[in-house]
Coordinates of C-alpha atoms in Angstrom, one line a residue:
M1 CA -13.1 11.1 -11.2
T2 CA -16.5 8.7 -9.9
D3 CA -14.7 5.8 -10.9
L4 CA -12.2 6.4 -8.3
F5 CA -14.5 7.3 -5.6
E6 CA -16.3 3.1 -6.6
Q7 CA -13.1 1.4 -6.5
F8 CA -12.9 2.7 -3.2
D9 CA -16.1 1.8 -1.7
H10 CA -15.3 -1.6 -3.0
R11 CA -11.8 -1.8 -1.2
L12 CA -13.3 -0.3 1.9
K13 CA -16.1 -2.8 1.3
G14 CA -14.1 -5.8 1.2
A15 CA -12.1 -4.5 4.1
I16 CA -14.9 -4.4 6.5
E17 CA -15.8 -7.8 5.4
E18 CA -12.3 -9.0 6.1
V19 CA -12.3 -7.2 9.4
A20 CA -15.7 -8.9 10.1
Q21 CA -14.0 -12.6 9.3
N22 CA -11.4 -11.9 11.3
I23 CA -14.0 -11.4 14.1
A24 CA -15.3 -14.5 13.8
G25 CA -12.2 -16.6 13.5
S26 CA -11.1 -14.9 16.8
I27 CA -7.8 -13.7 15.5
L28 CA -8.5 -10.3 15.4
S29 CA -5.8 -8.2 17.4
K30 CA -4.6 -4.3 16.8
K31 CA -1.5 -5.6 14.4
S32 CA -3.8 -7.7 12.1
L33 CA -6.6 -4.7 12.2
F34 CA -3.4 -1.8 11.0
A35 CA -2.5 -4.3 8.2
I36 CA -5.8 -4.5 7.1
M37 CA -5.4 -1.2 7.2
E38 CA -2.5 -0.8 5.5
Q39 CA -3.6 -2.5 2.3
L40 CA -6.6 -0.9 1.8
H41 CA -4.6 3.0 1.9
G42 CA -1.6 1.1 0.3
C43 CA 0.8 2.7 3.0
T44 CA 1.0 2.6 6.5
S45 CA -0.3 5.4 8.8
A46 CA 3.1 7.6 8.7
N47 CA 2.2 8.7 5.8
G48 CA -1.0 10.5 6.6
S49 CA -3.8 8.8 4.4
W50 CA -5.2 7.0 7.4
T51 CA -5.0 7.2 11.6
Q52 CA -5.1 5.2 14.2
R53 CA -8.7 6.2 15.0
D54 CA -9.9 5.2 11.3
A55 CA -8.6 2.0 11.9
Y56 CA -10.7 1.7 15.2
D57 CA -13.9 2.6 13.3
L58 CA -13.2 0.3 10.7
L59 CA -13.2 -2.3 13.8
E60 CA -17.2 -0.9 14.7
A61 CA -18.2 -1.5 10.7
G62 CA -16.8 -4.7 10.6
L63 CA -17.9 -5.6 14.0
A64 CA -21.8 -4.3 12.9
L65 CA -21.5 -6.3 9.8
H66 CA -20.4 -9.6 11.9
L67 CA -23.4 -9.1 14.1
S68 CA -25.5 -8.3 11.5
A69 CA -25.0 -12.3 10.7
R70 CA -26.3 -13.8 14.0
S71 CA -30.0 -14.4 14.8
T72 CA -31.7 -12.4 16.7
P73 CA -30.1 -11.9 20.4
L74 CA -32.0 -13.9 23.6
L75 CA -31.1 -12.7 26.8
E76 CA -28.8 -15.9 27.4
D77 CA -26.5 -14.8 24.2
V78 CA -25.5 -11.6 26.0
P79 CA -22.9 -13.6 27.9
A80 CA -21.0 -14.8 24.9
L81 CA -21.5 -11.2 23.3
S82 CA -19.5 -9.7 26.5
E83 CA -17.0 -12.1 25.9
L84 CA -16.2 -11.0 22.2
V85 CA -16.0 -7.3 23.3
D86 CA -13.7 -8.3 26.1
S87 CA -11.5 -10.2 23.5
L88 CA -11.3 -7.3 21.0
P89 CA -8.8 -4.9 20.9
T90 CA -9.3 -1.5 23.0
H91 CA -9.5 1.9 21.4
T92 CA -6.8 3.8 22.5
V93 CA -6.7 6.7 20.5
R94 CA -9.5 9.4 19.6
S95 CA -9.6 12.0 17.1
E96 CA -11.2 15.8 17.0
D97 CA -13.7 14.3 15.1
Q98 CA -14.9 11.8 17.9
I99 CA -14.6 14.3 20.5
R100 CA -16.7 16.7 18.5
F101 CA -19.4 14.1 17.7
Q102 CA -19.2 12.4 20.8
Q103 CA -18.5 9.3 18.9
F104 CA -18.3 6.3 21.3
S105 CA -20.4 3.4 19.2
T106 CA -22.7 1.0 21.7
P107 CA -20.5 -2.0 22.6
A108 CA -22.0 -5.4 21.2
D109 CA -23.6 -6.8 24.3
L110 CA -25.2 -3.3 25.8
A111 CA -26.7 -3.5 21.7
A112 CA -27.9 -6.9 21.8
L113 CA -30.0 -6.1 25.3
A114 CA -31.6 -2.5 23.6
V115 CA -32.5 -5.1 20.5
I116 CA -34.5 -7.6 23.7
A117 CA -35.7 -4.5 25.5
A118 CA -37.2 -3.0 22.0
Q119 CA -38.9 -6.7 21.1
P120 CA -38.9 -5.4 17.3
R121 CA -41.9 -6.5 15.1
S122 CA -41.8 -7.0 11.1
T123 CA -44.3 -4.4 11.0
D124 CA -42.1 -2.0 12.9
I125 CA -40.8 1.4 11.2
V126 CA -36.8 1.3 13.1
L127 CA -35.0 4.8 13.5
E128 CA -31.7 5.1 14.2
P129 CA -31.0 9.0 15.1
S130 CA -26.8 8.7 15.8
A131 CA -26.1 5.6 13.9
G132 CA -23.0 5.8 14.0
H133 CA -21.2 2.5 12.2
G134 CA -25.1 0.9 12.9
S135 CA -24.5 -1.2 15.5
L136 CA -27.0 -0.8 17.4
V137 CA -29.2 -2.2 14.9
S138 CA -26.6 -4.6 13.4
M139 CA -28.4 -7.4 15.2
L140 CA -32.2 -6.3 14.4
P141 CA -34.8 -9.0 12.8
A142 CA -36.4 -7.8 9.1
V143 CA -38.2 -4.9 10.2
A144 CA -41.1 -2.5 7.8
Q145 CA -38.5 0.3 7.2
L146 CA -35.2 1.0 8.8
H147 CA -34.2 4.5 9.1
L148 CA -30.5 5.7 9.9
N149 CA -29.5 8.8 10.7
E150 CA -25.3 10.1 10.9
I151 CA -24.4 13.5 10.6
D152 CA -20.8 12.4 10.0
P153 CA -20.3 11.8 6.5
R154 CA -17.6 9.1 6.8
R155 CA -19.5 7.0 9.2
R156 CA -22.5 7.4 7.0
A157 CA -20.4 6.0 3.9
K158 CA -20.1 2.6 5.6
L159 CA -23.7 2.6 6.7
S160 CA -24.7 2.9 3.0
L161 CA -22.0 -0.1 2.6
L162 CA -23.2 -2.3 5.2
F163 CA -27.6 -1.6 5.6
E164 CA -27.8 -0.9 1.7
R165 CA -31.7 -1.2 2.3
A166 CA -31.8 0.9 4.7
T167 CA -32.9 5.1 4.4
I168 CA -30.0 7.2 5.5
T169 CA -29.8 11.0 6.2
G170 CA -27.3 13.0 7.6
F171 CA -28.4 15.9 9.6
D172 CA -29.1 17.1 13.8
G173 CA -30.3 14.6 16.0
A174 CA -31.5 17.1 17.7
M175 CA -33.7 18.5 14.8
L176 CA -35.6 15.5 14.3
T177 CA -39.3 17.1 14.0
S178 CA -37.8 20.2 11.5
L179 CA -35.1 18.2 10.1
S180 CA -36.5 14.8 8.8
A181 CA -39.4 13.9 6.5
H182 CA -42.7 14.8 8.0
D183 CA -44.3 11.6 7.3
L184 CA -41.5 9.4 9.3
R185 CA -42.9 8.4 12.3
P186 CA -41.5 5.2 13.7
T187 CA -42.7 2.9 15.8
V188 CA -39.6 1.5 17.5
I189 CA -36.0 4.1 18.1
L190 CA -32.9 2.6 19.7
M191 CA -30.7 5.0 20.5
N192 CA -27.2 6.1 21.1
P193 CA -27.0 10.0 21.4
P194 CA -24.3 12.5 21.9
F195 CA -23.7 13.3 26.0
S196 CA -22.1 16.7 26.2
R197 CA -21.9 18.2 22.4
S198 CA -24.2 19.9 19.8
Q199 CA -24.0 20.5 16.5
G200 CA -23.6 24.7 16.3
R201 CA -23.2 24.9 20.4
G202 CA -20.2 22.8 20.5
V203 CA -19.9 21.8 24.3
D204 CA -23.5 20.9 25.9
Q205 CA -24.4 19.3 28.6
F206 CA -28.1 18.9 27.9
A207 CA -27.3 17.5 24.8
A208 CA -28.3 13.8 25.1
V209 CA -31.6 15.0 26.5
R210 CA -32.2 17.7 23.4
H211 CA -32.3 14.3 21.3
L212 CA -34.3 11.7 23.7
R213 CA -37.3 14.5 23.6
A214 CA -36.8 15.2 19.5
A215 CA -37.1 11.3 19.5
L216 CA -40.1 10.9 21.7
A217 CA -42.0 13.7 19.8
K218 CA -40.8 12.2 16.1
L219 CA -42.4 8.7 18.0
L220 CA -45.9 7.4 17.2
P221 CA -48.0 7.5 20.2
G222 CA -47.7 3.7 21.5
G223 CA -44.0 3.2 19.8
R224 CA -41.5 2.5 21.9
V225 CA -37.8 4.4 22.6
V226 CA -34.9 2.4 24.1
A227 CA -32.0 5.2 24.9
I228 CA -28.5 5.1 26.5
M229 CA -28.2 7.9 28.5
P230 CA -25.5 9.5 30.6
D231 CA -25.7 8.7 34.4
W232 CA -26.6 12.4 35.5
F233 CA -30.1 12.0 33.6
T234 CA -32.1 10.9 36.6
P235 CA -35.1 12.2 38.9
S236 CA -32.8 13.9 41.1
A237 CA -33.6 17.0 42.9
K238 CA -31.5 19.0 40.6
M239 CA -32.9 17.6 37.1
L240 CA -36.1 16.9 38.2
R241 CA -38.1 19.3 36.3
I242 CA -35.9 18.0 33.2
Y243 CA -36.7 14.3 34.0
E244 CA -40.3 15.4 34.6
E245 CA -41.4 17.4 31.7
T246 CA -39.0 15.3 29.2
F247 CA -41.1 11.9 30.1
A248 CA -44.5 13.9 29.6
N249 CA -47.2 11.4 28.9
C250 CA -44.9 8.9 28.6
T251 CA -44.3 5.8 30.6
V252 CA -40.4 4.8 31.2
Q253 CA -40.8 1.2 31.6
T254 CA -37.2 0.2 32.6
S255 CA -34.0 2.1 34.5
C256 CA -30.6 0.6 34.6
R257 CA -27.5 1.8 35.5
L258 CA -24.7 0.4 33.9
A259 CA -21.1 1.1 35.4
K260 CA -18.5 -0.6 32.7
C261 CA -19.4 -1.3 29.7
Y262 CA -17.4 1.3 27.7
H263 CA -13.9 -0.1 29.0
K264 CA -13.5 -1.6 25.2
Q265 CA -14.1 1.9 24.1
G266 CA -11.4 3.5 26.1
T267 CA -14.0 5.4 28.3
S268 CA -14.7 4.6 32.1
V269 CA -18.4 6.2 32.0
A270 CA -21.0 5.0 33.2
V271 CA -24.9 5.0 31.7
R272 CA -28.3 4.3 32.3
L273 CA -30.4 2.3 29.7
L274 CA -34.2 3.2 29.7
V275 CA -36.9 1.5 28.3
I276 CA -39.9 4.2 27.3
D277 CA -43.2 3.4 25.7
K278 CA -45.0 6.9 24.0
V279 CA -48.2 6.0 26.6
P280 CA -49.1 8.2 29.8
G281 CA -47.7 6.2 32.7
N282 CA -45.3 6.3 35.8
S283 CA -42.0 7.9 34.8
K284 CA -39.2 6.6 37.9
P285 CA -39.7 3.2 38.0
S286 CA -37.0 1.4 40.3
L287 CA -33.7 1.7 39.5
I288 CA -31.8 -1.7 38.4
A289 CA -28.0 -1.2 39.2
R290 CA -25.0 -3.4 37.8
D291 CA -21.6 -3.0 36.6
T292 CA -21.6 -5.1 33.2
V293 CA -24.0 -5.7 30.9
S294 CA -23.6 -9.3 31.4
E295 CA -25.0 -8.7 35.2
L296 CA -27.6 -7.0 34.1
A297 CA -29.0 -9.7 31.4
E298 CA -29.7 -12.2 34.4
C299 CA -32.3 -9.9 36.4
F300 CA -33.1 -7.8 33.3
L301 CA -37.1 -8.0 32.5
I302 CA -38.5 -8.1 29.6
V303 CA -41.7 -5.7 29.2
K304 CA -44.3 -6.4 26.6
R305 CA -44.5 -3.6 24.2
I306 CA -48.7 -2.2 23.6
D307 CA -50.2 -2.2 20.2
P308 CA -49.6 1.2 18.6
A309 CA -52.9 1.4 17.0
T310 CA -54.4 0.9 20.8
A311 CA -52.6 3.1 22.6
P312 CA -54.7 5.7 24.4
P313 CA -54.0 9.4 23.5
A314 CA -51.6 11.4 25.6
R315 CA -53.4 13.3 28.3
P316 CA -52.2 16.1 30.8
T317 CA -50.3 14.9 33.9
R318 CA -49.8 15.9 37.5
I319 CA -47.9 15.4 39.9
K320 CA -50.4 13.7 42.4
P321 CA -50.2 15.2 46.0
K322 CA -48.3 12.8 48.9
A323 CA -51.3 10.8 50.5
T324 CA -51.6 12.0 54.4
S325 CA -53.7 10.4 57.3
L326 CA -56.8 11.9 58.1
F327 CA -55.5 12.5 61.6
K328 CA -52.0 14.0 60.6
S329 CA -53.9 16.5 58.5
M330 CA -55.7 17.7 61.1
R331 CA -52.7 18.3 63.7
A332 CA -50.8 19.9 60.4
K333 CA -50.6 23.7 60.7
P334 CA -51.3 25.5 58.2
R335 CA -48.4 26.5 55.5
T336 CA -47.3 29.9 55.7
T337 CA -46.6 30.2 52.1
P338 CA -49.1 29.4 49.0
K339 CA -47.4 26.0 46.8
I340 CA -46.8 26.5 43.7
E341 CA -48.1 23.4 41.8
R342 CA -45.4 22.2 39.1
K343 CA -47.3 21.6 35.6
L344 CA -46.0 18.7 34.0
A345 CA -48.7 18.6 31.1
A346 CA -48.4 19.5 27.3
R347 CA -48.9 23.8 28.0
E348 CA -51.7 25.2 27.2
I349 CA -52.1 28.3 24.8
V350 CA -53.7 31.1 26.6
T351 CA -54.5 34.6 25.5
V352 CA -52.8 37.5 27.1
D353 CA -56.1 39.2 28.1
Y354 CA -55.8 43.1 29.0
A355 CA -58.1 46.2 30.0
K356 CA -58.0 49.2 27.6
L357 CA -57.9 52.0 29.9
E358 CA -59.9 55.2 28.0
A359 CA -58.0 57.8 30.2
P360 CA -54.7 57.1 30.1
R361 CA -53.1 56.4 33.7
A362 CA -51.3 59.1 35.7
L363 CA -48.2 59.6 36.2
G364 CA -45.9 58.4 38.9
A365 CA -44.1 60.8 41.3
Q366 CA -41.4 62.3 39.2
S367 CA -37.4 62.5 40.2
G368 CA -35.8 64.5 38.7
V369 CA -36.4 64.4 34.7
Y370 CA -37.8 61.0 35.2
V371 CA -41.0 59.2 35.8
P372 CA -41.7 55.6 36.7
Y373 CA -42.8 53.8 33.6
R374 CA -46.6 52.5 33.5
P375 CA -48.1 50.9 30.8
S376 CA -50.5 54.1 29.6
R377 CA -53.4 52.4 27.6
I378 CA -53.9 48.9 29.3
N379 CA -53.9 46.8 32.3
I380 CA -52.6 43.7 31.9
Q381 CA -54.2 41.1 34.0
G382 CA -52.8 38.9 36.3
S383 CA -49.0 40.7 34.9
R384 CA -46.2 41.1 37.2
K385 CA -44.4 44.5 38.0
H386 CA -40.3 44.3 36.1
P387 CA -37.8 42.7 38.5
T388 CA -36.0 45.9 39.2
P389 CA -37.7 49.9 38.8
L390 CA -38.2 51.2 34.9
V391 CA -38.5 54.7 34.3
E392 CA -39.0 57.3 31.3
S393 CA -38.4 60.7 31.0
V394 CA -41.0 63.1 32.1
A395 CA -41.4 64.3 28.4
M396 CA -42.1 60.7 26.8
G397 CA -44.0 59.5 30.2
S398 CA -46.7 62.4 29.3
I399 CA -47.2 61.2 25.8
P400 CA -49.9 58.2 25.8
A401 CA -49.4 55.5 23.8
P402 CA -52.3 54.4 21.1
V403 CA -54.8 52.2 22.6
P404 CA -54.0 48.3 21.1
D405 CA -56.2 46.1 19.4
Y406 CA -54.1 42.7 19.1
I407 CA -54.4 39.8 21.7
P408 CA -51.1 37.7 21.8
R409 CA -51.0 34.2 22.5
L410 CA -48.9 32.5 24.9
H411 CA -48.1 29.3 27.0
D412 CA -49.9 29.6 30.0
C413 CA -47.0 28.9 32.0
I414 CA -45.4 32.4 31.0
L415 CA -47.9 34.7 32.6
N416 CA -48.6 31.9 35.7
E417 CA -44.6 31.8 36.8
A418 CA -44.3 35.5 35.6
H419 CA -41.5 34.2 33.1
L420 CA -42.2 37.6 31.6
S421 CA -43.1 40.8 33.5
E422 CA -45.8 43.6 32.4
A423 CA -43.9 45.9 30.9
Q424 CA -42.6 42.6 28.6
L425 CA -45.8 41.7 28.0
E426 CA -46.5 45.2 26.7
T427 CA -43.9 45.2 24.1
I428 CA -45.4 42.1 22.7
I429 CA -48.9 43.3 22.5
Y430 CA -47.8 46.6 20.8
A431 CA -45.8 44.8 18.4
G432 CA -47.9 42.6 17.2
N433 CA -50.0 45.9 16.8
A434 CA -48.2 47.1 14.5
W435 CA -47.6 43.9 12.3
T436 CA -51.6 43.9 11.3
Q437 CA -51.2 47.0 9.6
F438 CA -49.8 48.2 6.4
L439 CA -47.6 50.9 5.1
P440 CA -49.6 52.8 2.4
G441 CA -49.1 52.0 -1.5
K442 CA -47.6 49.3 -3.3
F443 CA -43.8 49.1 -3.8
V444 CA -41.0 46.9 -5.7
P445 CA -37.3 46.6 -4.9
S446 CA -35.0 49.3 -6.9
E447 CA -32.7 47.6 -9.4
E448 CA -29.5 49.1 -7.7
G449 CA -29.4 50.6 -5.1
V450 CA -31.6 49.8 -1.2
G451 CA -34.5 52.1 -2.1
L452 CA -38.4 51.1 -3.1
S453 CA -40.5 52.0 -6.4
L454 CA -44.2 52.7 -6.4
S455 CA -45.4 49.9 -8.6
E456 CA -48.6 48.7 -9.2
N457 CA -47.4 45.3 -9.6
G458 CA -45.5 45.7 -6.2
K459 CA -46.8 44.5 -3.0
A460 CA -47.5 46.6 0.7
Y461 CA -45.3 46.3 3.3
R462 CA -45.5 45.5 6.8
K463 CA -45.5 48.1 9.5
G464 CA -41.8 47.1 11.6
Y465 CA -41.7 48.0 15.5
F466 CA -38.7 49.3 17.2
L467 CA -38.2 48.4 20.7
G468 CA -35.6 51.2 22.3
D469 CA -35.4 49.6 26.1
G470 CA -32.4 50.2 27.5
T471 CA -29.9 48.2 28.9
G472 CA -31.0 45.2 31.6
A473 CA -34.6 45.4 30.4
G474 CA -34.4 42.0 28.8
K475 CA -34.9 43.1 25.1
G476 CA -33.1 39.2 24.1
R477 CA -36.3 37.8 26.2
Q478 CA -39.0 39.9 24.4
I479 CA -37.7 39.7 21.5
A480 CA -38.4 35.9 22.1
A481 CA -41.8 36.5 23.1
C482 CA -42.2 38.2 20.4
I483 CA -41.0 35.1 17.9
L484 CA -42.9 32.5 20.3
D485 CA -46.7 34.3 19.7
N486 CA -46.2 34.2 15.7
W487 CA -44.4 30.3 17.0
L488 CA -47.8 29.2 18.4
A489 CA -50.0 30.9 15.4
G490 CA -48.4 28.9 13.3
R491 CA -45.7 30.7 11.6
R492 CA -42.2 29.0 12.1
Q493 CA -39.9 30.6 10.7
A494 CA -38.0 33.2 12.4
I495 CA -34.6 35.3 11.2
W496 CA -32.5 36.3 14.6
I497 CA -29.8 38.9 13.7
S498 CA -27.5 40.1 16.4
K499 CA -24.0 41.8 16.5
N500 CA -21.6 38.3 16.5
E501 CA -21.6 35.1 17.1
S502 CA -21.5 35.0 21.0
L503 CA -25.0 36.5 21.3
L504 CA -26.1 32.3 20.0
E505 CA -25.9 31.5 23.6
D506 CA -28.1 34.6 25.1
A507 CA -30.5 33.9 22.4
R508 CA -30.9 30.4 23.2
R509 CA -31.1 31.0 26.8
D510 CA -33.6 33.6 26.2
W511 CA -35.7 31.4 23.7
A512 CA -35.7 28.4 26.6
A513 CA -36.4 30.4 29.5
I514 CA -39.7 31.2 28.1
G515 CA -40.1 27.0 27.1
G516 CA -38.2 26.8 23.9
L517 CA -35.5 24.3 23.0
P518 CA -32.2 26.3 22.4
A519 CA -31.9 23.6 19.8
D520 CA -35.1 25.2 17.4
I521 CA -32.1 28.4 17.0
Q522 CA -29.5 26.9 14.7
P523 CA -26.8 29.4 13.2
L524 CA -26.5 30.2 10.0
S525 CA -22.5 30.1 9.4
S526 CA -22.9 26.3 10.6
W527 CA -23.8 25.6 6.6
K528 CA -21.3 26.7 3.3
I529 CA -22.4 29.9 1.6
D530 CA -23.6 28.0 -1.2
Q531 CA -25.5 25.3 0.8
E532 CA -29.3 24.9 1.0
L533 CA -30.3 24.9 4.3
P534 CA -31.5 21.8 5.4
F535 CA -34.8 22.3 7.5
R536 CA -37.9 24.3 7.1
D537 CA -39.3 25.4 10.7
G538 CA -36.9 27.5 12.9
I539 CA -35.2 30.2 13.5
V540 CA -32.0 31.3 12.0
F541 CA -29.7 33.3 13.8
V542 CA -27.3 35.1 11.8
T543 CA -24.8 37.9 12.4
Y544 CA -24.5 41.2 10.9
P545 CA -21.0 40.5 9.3
T546 CA -22.1 37.2 8.3
L547 CA -25.4 38.8 6.4
R548 CA -23.0 40.9 4.7
S549 CA -20.4 38.5 3.7
Q550 CA -20.5 36.8 0.2
R551 CA -17.9 34.9 -2.2
Q552 CA -18.1 35.2 -5.6
D553 CA -21.6 34.4 -7.0
A554 CA -22.6 33.3 -3.0
T555 CA -24.0 35.7 -0.8
R556 CA -25.4 35.2 2.8
L557 CA -28.3 37.1 1.7
K558 CA -29.4 35.3 -1.2
Q559 CA -28.7 31.8 1.1
L560 CA -31.4 33.4 3.9
L561 CA -33.9 34.5 1.2
D562 CA -33.8 31.4 -0.5
W563 CA -34.4 29.8 3.0
A564 CA -37.4 31.9 4.0
D565 CA -39.5 32.0 0.5
T566 CA -40.8 35.1 -0.9
D567 CA -43.9 34.5 1.1
F568 CA -42.2 34.7 4.6
D569 CA -44.6 35.8 7.1
G570 CA -42.2 35.3 10.7
V571 CA -40.5 37.8 13.2
I572 CA -37.2 39.3 11.7
A573 CA -35.5 40.5 14.6
F574 CA -32.6 42.8 14.2
D575 CA -31.3 42.8 17.6
E576 CA -28.7 46.0 18.6
S577 CA -30.2 47.6 14.9
H578 CA -28.1 50.2 15.2
E579 CA -25.2 47.8 13.7
M580 CA -27.0 49.1 10.4
G581 CA -26.8 52.8 11.4
G582 CA -24.4 53.7 8.1
V583 CA -26.4 52.7 5.5
A584 CA -27.2 55.9 3.9
G585 CA -23.5 56.6 4.2
G586 CA -22.9 60.4 4.9
E587 CA -20.2 63.1 4.6
G588 CA -16.8 62.4 6.7
A589 CA -13.5 64.0 7.3
R590 CA -12.0 63.5 4.3
G591 CA -15.5 63.6 1.8
A592 CA -18.4 61.3 1.2
K593 CA -18.6 58.0 2.3
P594 CA -20.3 55.1 1.4
G595 CA -23.2 53.2 2.9
S596 CA -22.1 50.5 5.1
L597 CA -22.3 47.0 3.6
Q598 CA -23.9 44.9 6.7
G599 CA -26.7 48.1 7.0
I600 CA -27.3 47.5 3.2
A601 CA -27.5 43.6 3.9
G602 CA -30.0 44.4 6.9
V603 CA -32.5 46.5 4.1
L604 CA -32.1 44.4 1.1
L605 CA -33.4 41.6 3.2
Q606 CA -36.2 43.8 4.4
N607 CA -36.7 45.1 0.9
H608 CA -37.6 41.3 -0.8
L609 CA -39.7 40.0 2.3
P610 CA -42.6 42.7 2.2
D611 CA -44.8 40.6 4.7
A612 CA -42.1 40.2 7.4
R613 CA -42.8 41.1 10.8
V614 CA -40.1 43.3 11.1
L615 CA -38.8 44.1 14.9
Y616 CA -35.8 46.5 15.6
A617 CA -34.0 46.3 18.9
S618 CA -31.8 49.1 20.4
A619 CA -30.9 51.0 23.7
T620 CA -29.5 53.2 21.2
G621 CA -30.9 53.0 18.2
A622 CA -29.5 56.3 16.6
S623 CA -27.3 59.2 17.5
D624 CA -29.3 61.2 14.6
V625 CA -31.8 60.6 12.5
N626 CA -29.6 59.8 9.6
N627 CA -28.5 57.1 11.5
L628 CA -32.1 55.6 11.0
A629 CA -32.1 54.8 7.4
Y630 CA -32.1 51.2 7.8
A631 CA -36.0 51.3 8.9
V632 CA -37.2 54.0 7.1
H633 CA -39.7 52.0 5.0
R634 CA -40.9 50.0 8.1
M635 CA -41.2 52.3 10.6
G636 CA -43.6 55.5 9.5
T637 CA -43.8 56.6 13.4
F638 CA -43.0 54.8 16.9
N639 CA -45.4 52.8 17.6
S640 CA -44.9 52.8 21.3
P641 CA -43.2 55.0 23.9
L642 CA -39.8 53.8 24.9
K643 CA -38.0 52.9 28.2
P644 CA -34.6 54.3 27.5
Y645 CA -33.8 53.9 30.8
M646 CA -34.0 51.3 33.4
W647 CA -33.1 52.5 37.2
R648 CA -32.3 50.2 39.8
T649 CA -33.0 51.3 43.2
E650 CA -30.2 50.7 46.1

């Protein structure tokens, strides 16, 4: 079998070389391209062994090989490359994979301009995060290291034939900081990311921004990124905040708009070419707009690179106030509303300070059997009330909460801009306080069933916390904030379990609302059941049905435990935890009922990770005590009063 693969690789390399020769001889046509494909596969496309899209992929690989034989391009070479692009067959067919991975390879003339803008050196470590067939790096001069990342296995196979000395990987380019080698710090990045689709997310309007931010985070200070970005990525009113946050501590040296450069790839989309240095400076240069690449080359200014060794350290950057004259400021009327300054600097991590109340707060005015909810034993400095009124029953309100000792740490903007309300901040404090405690005794998981057995050689189990807020109180954002508190403390592994896959987007929305990147949350279902998860840091999203699933000797539970490892001390969030309510079984109309498989899987996950910080979240935790069996090893008692209902006043 191995020989068969080697034989095909040998034939594939020969086909790529033949396409390159045809391009060099200016004799490549659609007819000759299809003839090469027929020779490679021994049949026509009617047989189903290959498609027209496969033929265009072979064309791109052959073009990359042809370009690699040329010398390093100069600006005066760009018009000739534009003529070469126009002479090639137009791509008229798209495949599902091309749409799914947003595979629109960089035209040769635009790739040459990107290389010219990058100003590569022989000492550079160069990375292309979405390499395709390597068109962006095909005209590079010799560099110290070349790293190519491509998620599509078919294109990755061609890259190994075209760039034998390059290091080739195959992960999601939006997760460079988590998935790539920690010691990889490129000095130059050439990138043409997917514009509107992401791995694990499907349609994603900010996919290109996620890829660019990951690249900038990975880039060595003083390094350069040349990126081809969608036309909408501008400092417009709608995109200003995203644009400025992306380029905090960076300088955008050049910004160009090209209206017509992808016509041979079968699309008329306009793009932006950005030249970015990782040094603090101006992020909004004057825009250069042209229709074609050859027109742009006539007025393109090459910006000299700085030496990474002498690059100044990143510093916080702020928007400068607009200049005004003395007389204008004297005539100006005072503002009636305060102006909130937007901070573009790296977010500062601050403590959530609160005062402990020796005497519990008095209850508010009673309405029926409810009273307004209030934190009974703490006063959180600078916090704001929940956007809508929260209430609790008089019976629950009459029992004050314990006085906590735990002090969370969050980004300053969360407190300054009120991304979390007083009641939501209280949850982080009490959850963290519960997680500093351990249940008495040492245990080991039982060999059979879901129980724990006392053992001197066992481990102490950390207490869990139950969040019972009602619908609308923002449990998703509270879960995200609890994870962020631990994330900032260095515990950058977390597991988020929920009811179904559609809630993945809700989890990403809540995580992004407090400053995280949506790409930090990856669904377990994106990987096969027997496949090792390719990243270390991040938040794994898994549904209860997925958690219980298995195939022969492979289970999702084992896959998750292998990723977490035995020393896992991050957050396990059981959102909609009542989904595990049937773990203990019970008596039904037809006799005894066995425990639910997803409840058993949830308990086993807890049993094998004794140091995990377990968070249960449900507005309807259980209809009877028996249905709380999924939390029996963690809770002991509830750690704070619940807010089980939320009234919206009219």
